[in-house]
Amino acid sequence: MPQATVRTVYDCIDQFAPFDTAEAYDNVGLLVGSWDTPVKRILCTLDVTVNTVAEARRSGSQLIVSHHPLMFHGRKRLINGDPEADTIRALILSDINLISAHTNWDQSVLSGSASVAEDLGVTGLRQEGYLFTGDFPSEQSASSVKSLIEKKIKAPVRMYGSPSQAIRTISFAGGAYGSGYTEAIAAGAQAYLTGEIRHHEIIDAVARGLVVFDAGHYASEVPMIPRLIRFLKEQLGDTVDLIASSQQPFTGALY
Ligand SMILES: [Zn+2]
């Protein structure tokens, strides 16, 4: 297999999460770097901070593949002391390339939502936009579903609704997709797992008989990273090393 380049990796990601399916407001694709750079090691991460760039440099990675993009809000200046500007400058000064796949990845079978569903043993997964809905093998109480989620994603979960409610069908939309609870109800789910949901949305959802699990943005999406690594390994074979970032974006600490 010929040595991969930044473009090869972009083309692989484009297979499962076509970049042209991203929302118009999004910022995806090659964001920093050059298409023809040879790539031997890739750092995969949800977020990119100065700590992530330092980790990429330490690990000898030529490329970072992130879920959340930089320059999401149309940045016009790169001035020292601004955290995002410092991150972009660090990428350029370290000659590290950055590809981001965001809303296109969210709508793919390797999304955080589909990954969490799989980790929970939910089957018969069907997709509608960002929403993935599936079934547990048998009915179980909301409180036992909460325990299962916390065990699988290794993070605390907030549950809203009756702990004794029976759940067979559950919808998933990781990240910031609280408004998707109406779609979960329309999909016939008794429960909805998301990463961010607003107070008034919770009140409305519960009043409509839905149990809501708020797993946090990070924890509800980070299971997508091992899926990406598995997929790229299959595509690129031994020509490339793939590593998952050990940084949390808030603290820079190890998991
Ligand atoms: Zn996200």
mmCIF file of N, CA, C and O in Angstrom, residues 59-115:
data_model
loop_
_atom_site.group_PDB
_atom_site.id
_atom_site.type_symbol
_atom_site.label_atom_id
_atom_site.label_comp_id
_atom_site.label_asym_id
_atom_site.label_seq_id
_atom_site.Cartn_x
_atom_site.Cartn_y
_atom_site.Cartn_z
ATOM 1 N N SER A 59 3.894 12.730 20.108
ATOM 2 C CA SER A 59 3.686 11.373 19.582
ATOM 3 C C SER A 59 4.197 11.213 18.152
ATOM 4 O O SER A 59 4.100 10.134 17.578
ATOM 5 N N GLY A 60 4.696 12.295 17.567
ATOM 6 C CA GLY A 60 5.218 12.216 16.199
ATOM 7 C C GLY A 60 4.123 12.131 15.152
ATOM 8 O O GLY A 60 4.333 11.564 14.078
ATOM 9 N N SER A 61 2.946 12.703 15.443
ATOM 10 C CA SER A 61 1.838 12.673 14.485
ATOM 11 C C SER A 61 1.964 13.831 13.503
ATOM 12 O O SER A 61 2.300 14.949 13.887
ATOM 13 N N GLN A 62 1.678 13.535 12.229
ATOM 14 C CA GLN A 62 1.682 14.594 11.209
ATOM 15 C C GLN A 62 0.292 15.179 11.026
ATOM 16 O O GLN A 62 0.119 16.236 10.412
ATOM 17 N N LEU A 63 -0.711 14.451 11.540
ATOM 18 C CA LEU A 63 -2.104 14.839 11.277
ATOM 19 C C LEU A 63 -2.948 14.628 12.528
ATOM 20 O O LEU A 63 -2.804 13.610 13.212
ATOM 21 N N ILE A 64 -3.824 15.594 12.782
ATOM 22 C CA ILE A 64 -4.871 15.429 13.794
ATOM 23 C C ILE A 64 -6.191 15.323 13.049
ATOM 24 O O ILE A 64 -6.471 16.133 12.151
ATOM 25 N N VAL A 65 -6.992 14.308 13.394
ATOM 26 C CA VAL A 65 -8.374 14.265 12.906
ATOM 27 C C VAL A 65 -9.269 14.549 14.108
ATOM 28 O O VAL A 65 -9.226 13.811 15.102
ATOM 29 N N SER A 66 -10.019 15.628 14.028
ATOM 30 C CA SER A 66 -10.886 16.008 15.146
ATOM 31 C C SER A 66 -12.346 15.965 14.718
ATOM 32 O O SER A 66 -12.660 16.057 13.525
ATOM 33 N N HIS A 67 -13.203 15.840 15.725
ATOM 34 C CA HIS A 67 -14.640 15.958 15.455
ATOM 35 C C HIS A 67 -15.048 17.431 15.445
ATOM 36 O O HIS A 67 -15.617 17.912 14.474
ATOM 37 N N HIS A 68 -14.763 18.135 16.513
ATOM 38 C CA HIS A 68 -15.144 19.555 16.572
ATOM 39 C C HIS A 68 -14.121 20.409 15.823
ATOM 40 O O HIS A 68 -12.923 20.291 16.063
ATOM 41 N N PRO A 69 -14.596 21.247 14.916
ATOM 42 C CA PRO A 69 -13.667 22.047 14.112
ATOM 43 C C PRO A 69 -13.121 23.255 14.865
ATOM 44 O O PRO A 69 -13.727 23.717 15.836
ATOM 45 N N LEU A 70 -11.999 23.760 14.385
ATOM 46 C CA LEU A 70 -11.548 25.087 14.793
ATOM 47 C C LEU A 70 -12.145 26.091 13.801
ATOM 48 O O LEU A 70 -12.662 25.720 12.756
ATOM 49 N N MET A 71 -12.068 27.361 14.134
ATOM 50 C CA MET A 71 -12.543 28.451 13.251
ATOM 51 C C MET A 71 -14.015 28.260 12.880
ATOM 52 O O MET A 71 -14.431 28.565 11.762
ATOM 53 N N PHE A 72 -14.783 27.710 13.817
ATOM 54 C CA PHE A 72 -16.200 27.427 13.589
ATOM 55 C C PHE A 72 -16.989 28.720 13.400
ATOM 56 O O PHE A 72 -17.996 28.752 12.701
ATOM 57 N N HIS A 73 -16.521 29.778 14.066
ATOM 58 C CA HIS A 73 -17.278 31.028 14.045
ATOM 59 C C HIS A 73 -16.670 32.085 13.110
ATOM 60 O O HIS A 73 -16.858 33.278 13.315
ATOM 61 N N GLY A 74 -15.957 31.658 12.099
ATOM 62 C CA GLY A 74 -15.448 32.628 11.112
ATOM 63 C C GLY A 74 -14.388 33.551 11.668
ATOM 64 O O GLY A 74 -14.483 34.773 11.552
ATOM 65 N N ARG A 75 -13.369 32.971 12.270
ATOM 66 C CA ARG A 75 -12.283 33.743 12.902
ATOM 67 C C ARG A 75 -11.548 34.613 11.872
ATOM 68 O O ARG A 75 -11.312 34.190 10.747
ATOM 69 N N LYS A 76 -11.180 35.828 12.284
ATOM 70 C CA LYS A 76 -10.469 36.733 11.366
ATOM 71 C C LYS A 76 -9.061 37.091 11.823
ATOM 72 O O LYS A 76 -8.318 37.714 11.084
ATOM 73 N N ARG A 77 -8.701 36.770 13.066
ATOM 74 C CA ARG A 77 -7.380 37.140 13.596
ATOM 75 C C ARG A 77 -6.764 35.985 14.357
ATOM 76 O O ARG A 77 -7.485 35.196 14.974
ATOM 77 N N LEU A 78 -5.436 35.928 14.343
ATOM 78 C CA LEU A 78 -4.699 34.926 15.123
ATOM 79 C C LEU A 78 -3.716 35.663 16.017
ATOM 80 O O LEU A 78 -2.549 35.833 15.667
ATOM 81 N N ILE A 79 -4.203 36.131 17.157
ATOM 82 C CA ILE A 79 -3.383 36.937 18.063
ATOM 83 C C ILE A 79 -3.020 36.099 19.288
ATOM 84 O O ILE A 79 -3.894 35.449 19.873
ATOM 85 N N ASN A 80 -1.744 36.127 19.676
ATOM 86 C CA ASN A 80 -1.285 35.368 20.849
ATOM 87 C C ASN A 80 -2.139 35.662 22.067
ATOM 88 O O ASN A 80 -2.517 36.812 22.307
ATOM 89 N N GLY A 81 -2.396 34.614 22.857
ATOM 90 C CA GLY A 81 -3.129 34.795 24.103
ATOM 91 C C GLY A 81 -4.585 34.386 23.984
ATOM 92 O O GLY A 81 -5.246 34.150 24.989
ATOM 93 N N ASP A 82 -5.091 34.303 22.774
ATOM 94 C CA ASP A 82 -6.446 33.791 22.564
ATOM 95 C C ASP A 82 -6.314 32.268 22.412
ATOM 96 O O ASP A 82 -5.541 31.800 21.565
ATOM 97 N N PRO A 83 -7.048 31.480 23.228
ATOM 98 C CA PRO A 83 -6.804 30.022 23.226
ATOM 99 C C PRO A 83 -6.928 29.370 21.851
ATOM 100 O O PRO A 83 -6.080 28.542 21.470
ATOM 101 N N GLU A 84 -7.950 29.716 21.089
ATOM 102 C CA GLU A 84 -8.094 29.073 19.781
ATOM 103 C C GLU A 84 -7.008 29.555 18.816
ATOM 104 O O GLU A 84 -6.446 28.761 18.041
ATOM 105 N N ALA A 85 -6.700 30.853 18.858
ATOM 106 C CA ALA A 85 -5.630 31.374 18.003
ATOM 107 C C ALA A 85 -4.300 30.705 18.345
ATOM 108 O O ALA A 85 -3.528 30.334 17.442
ATOM 109 N N ASP A 86 -4.046 30.513 19.638
ATOM 110 C CA ASP A 86 -2.806 29.841 20.050
ATOM 111 C C ASP A 86 -2.757 28.419 19.508
ATOM 112 O O ASP A 86 -1.693 27.912 19.122
ATOM 113 N N THR A 87 -3.936 27.757 19.467
ATOM 114 C CA THR A 87 -3.997 26.380 18.965
ATOM 115 C C THR A 87 -3.675 26.339 17.476
ATOM 116 O O THR A 87 -2.896 25.495 17.014
ATOM 117 N N ILE A 88 -4.250 27.269 16.720
ATOM 118 C CA ILE A 88 -4.018 27.301 15.267
ATOM 119 C C ILE A 88 -2.551 27.625 14.979
ATOM 120 O O ILE A 88 -1.910 26.996 14.128
ATOM 121 N N ARG A 89 -2.016 28.598 15.735
ATOM 122 C CA ARG A 89 -0.610 28.955 15.553
ATOM 123 C C ARG A 89 0.300 27.766 15.892
ATOM 124 O O ARG A 89 1.284 27.506 15.203
ATOM 125 N N ALA A 90 -0.057 27.032 16.964
ATOM 126 C CA ALA A 90 0.751 25.857 17.351
ATOM 127 C C ALA A 90 0.728 24.804 16.253
ATOM 128 O O ALA A 90 1.753 24.178 15.963
ATOM 129 N N LEU A 91 -0.421 24.608 15.616
ATOM 130 C CA LEU A 91 -0.514 23.646 14.509
ATOM 131 C C LEU A 91 0.433 24.048 13.384
ATOM 132 O O LEU A 91 1.195 23.225 12.856
ATOM 133 N N ILE A 92 0.379 25.326 13.018
ATOM 134 C CA ILE A 92 1.198 25.798 11.893
ATOM 135 C C ILE A 92 2.686 25.743 12.250
ATOM 136 O O ILE A 92 3.495 25.232 11.473
ATOM 137 N N LEU A 93 3.019 26.222 13.450
ATOM 138 C CA LEU A 93 4.433 26.255 13.851
ATOM 139 C C LEU A 93 4.997 24.840 14.003
ATOM 140 O O LEU A 93 6.193 24.620 13.828
ATOM 141 N N SER A 94 4.138 23.861 14.338
ATOM 142 C CA SER A 94 4.589 22.474 14.497
ATOM 143 C C SER A 94 4.451 21.689 13.203
ATOM 144 O O SER A 94 4.742 20.488 13.176
ATOM 145 N N ASP A 95 3.933 22.346 12.171
ATOM 146 C CA ASP A 95 3.711 21.689 10.875
ATOM 147 C C ASP A 95 2.821 20.457 11.026
ATOM 148 O O ASP A 95 3.099 19.396 10.472
ATOM 149 N N ILE A 96 1.746 20.600 11.788
ATOM 150 C CA ILE A 96 0.777 19.518 11.981
ATOM 151 C C ILE A 96 -0.516 19.889 11.258
ATOM 152 O O ILE A 96 -1.004 21.023 11.371
ATOM 153 N N ASN A 97 -1.033 18.940 10.497
ATOM 154 C CA ASN A 97 -2.240 19.146 9.689
ATOM 155 C C ASN A 97 -3.482 18.843 10.521
ATOM 156 O O ASN A 97 -3.437 18.015 11.433
ATOM 157 N N LEU A 98 -4.572 19.487 10.163
ATOM 158 C CA LEU A 98 -5.827 19.247 10.887
ATOM 159 C C LEU A 98 -6.970 19.019 9.906
ATOM 160 O O LEU A 98 -7.252 19.864 9.044
ATOM 161 N N ILE A 99 -7.610 17.855 10.052
ATOM 162 C CA ILE A 99 -8.870 17.583 9.345
ATOM 163 C C ILE A 99 -9.961 17.502 10.400
ATOM 164 O O ILE A 99 -9.792 16.824 11.426
ATOM 165 N N SER A 100 -11.075 18.181 10.170
ATOM 166 C CA SER A 100 -12.224 18.070 11.081
ATOM 167 C C SER A 100 -13.421 17.518 10.317
ATOM 168 O O SER A 100 -13.684 17.908 9.178
ATOM 169 N N ALA A 101 -14.135 16.598 10.979
ATOM 170 C CA ALA A 101 -15.367 16.028 10.414
ATOM 171 C C ALA A 101 -16.434 16.162 11.498
ATOM 172 O O ALA A 101 -16.334 15.531 12.543
ATOM 173 N N HIS A 102 -17.394 17.001 11.271
ATOM 174 C CA HIS A 102 -18.318 17.371 12.350
ATOM 175 C C HIS A 102 -19.741 16.896 12.057
ATOM 176 O O HIS A 102 -20.089 15.751 12.324
ATOM 177 N N THR A 103 -20.573 17.776 11.473
ATOM 178 C CA THR A 103 -21.971 17.361 11.265
ATOM 179 C C THR A 103 -22.082 16.250 10.212
ATOM 180 O O THR A 103 -23.066 15.507 10.210
ATOM 181 N N ASN A 104 -21.083 16.138 9.338
ATOM 182 C CA ASN A 104 -21.095 14.996 8.410
ATOM 183 C C ASN A 104 -20.864 13.682 9.159
ATOM 184 O O ASN A 104 -21.491 12.670 8.853
ATOM 185 N N TRP A 105 -20.004 13.697 10.168
ATOM 186 C CA TRP A 105 -19.739 12.505 10.986
ATOM 187 C C TRP A 105 -20.969 12.192 11.864
ATOM 188 O O TRP A 105 -21.346 11.031 12.042
ATOM 189 N N ASP A 106 -21.587 13.247 12.391
ATOM 190 C CA ASP A 106 -22.774 13.053 13.249
ATOM 191 C C ASP A 106 -23.899 12.312 12.525
ATOM 192 O O ASP A 106 -24.745 11.697 13.166
ATOM 193 N N GLN A 107 -23.932 12.431 11.208
ATOM 194 C CA GLN A 107 -25.021 11.802 10.439
ATOM 195 C C GLN A 107 -24.603 10.463 9.844
ATOM 196 O O GLN A 107 -25.281 9.931 8.961
ATOM 197 N N SER A 108 -23.490 9.924 10.339
ATOM 198 C CA SER A 108 -22.974 8.677 9.756
ATOM 199 C C SER A 108 -23.167 7.508 10.714
ATOM 200 O O SER A 108 -23.472 7.696 11.890
ATOM 201 N N VAL A 109 -22.932 6.310 10.207
ATOM 202 C CA VAL A 109 -23.087 5.105 11.036
ATOM 203 C C VAL A 109 -21.978 4.991 12.085
ATOM 204 O O VAL A 109 -22.064 4.149 12.974
ATOM 205 N N LEU A 110 -20.942 5.834 11.981
ATOM 206 C CA LEU A 110 -19.894 5.843 13.004
ATOM 207 C C LEU A 110 -20.047 7.036 13.940
ATOM 208 O O LEU A 110 -19.105 7.452 14.612
ATOM 209 N N SER A 111 -21.238 7.627 13.987
ATOM 210 C CA SER A 111 -21.484 8.790 14.852
ATOM 211 C C SER A 111 -21.385 8.401 16.325
ATOM 212 O O SER A 111 -21.434 7.212 16.680
ATOM 213 N N GLY A 112 -21.285 9.410 17.188
ATOM 214 C CA GLY A 112 -21.325 9.161 18.631
ATOM 215 C C GLY A 112 -22.623 8.481 19.014
ATOM 216 O O GLY A 112 -22.640 7.562 19.851
ATOM 217 N N SER A 113 -23.722 8.912 18.408
ATOM 218 C CA SER A 113 -25.041 8.355 18.729
ATOM 219 C C SER A 113 -25.090 6.860 18.418
ATOM 220 O O SER A 113 -25.500 6.043 19.248
ATOM 221 N N ALA A 114 -24.659 6.484 17.207
ATOM 222 C CA ALA A 114 -24.675 5.073 16.813
ATOM 223 C C ALA A 114 -23.697 4.268 17.658
ATOM 224 O O ALA A 114 -23.967 3.107 17.997
ATOM 225 N N SER A 115 -22.570 4.892 18.025
ATOM 226 C CA SER A 115 -21.562 4.192 18.832
ATOM 227 C C SER A 115 -22.090 3.895 20.227
ATOM 228 O O SER A 115 -21.916 2.784 20.748
#
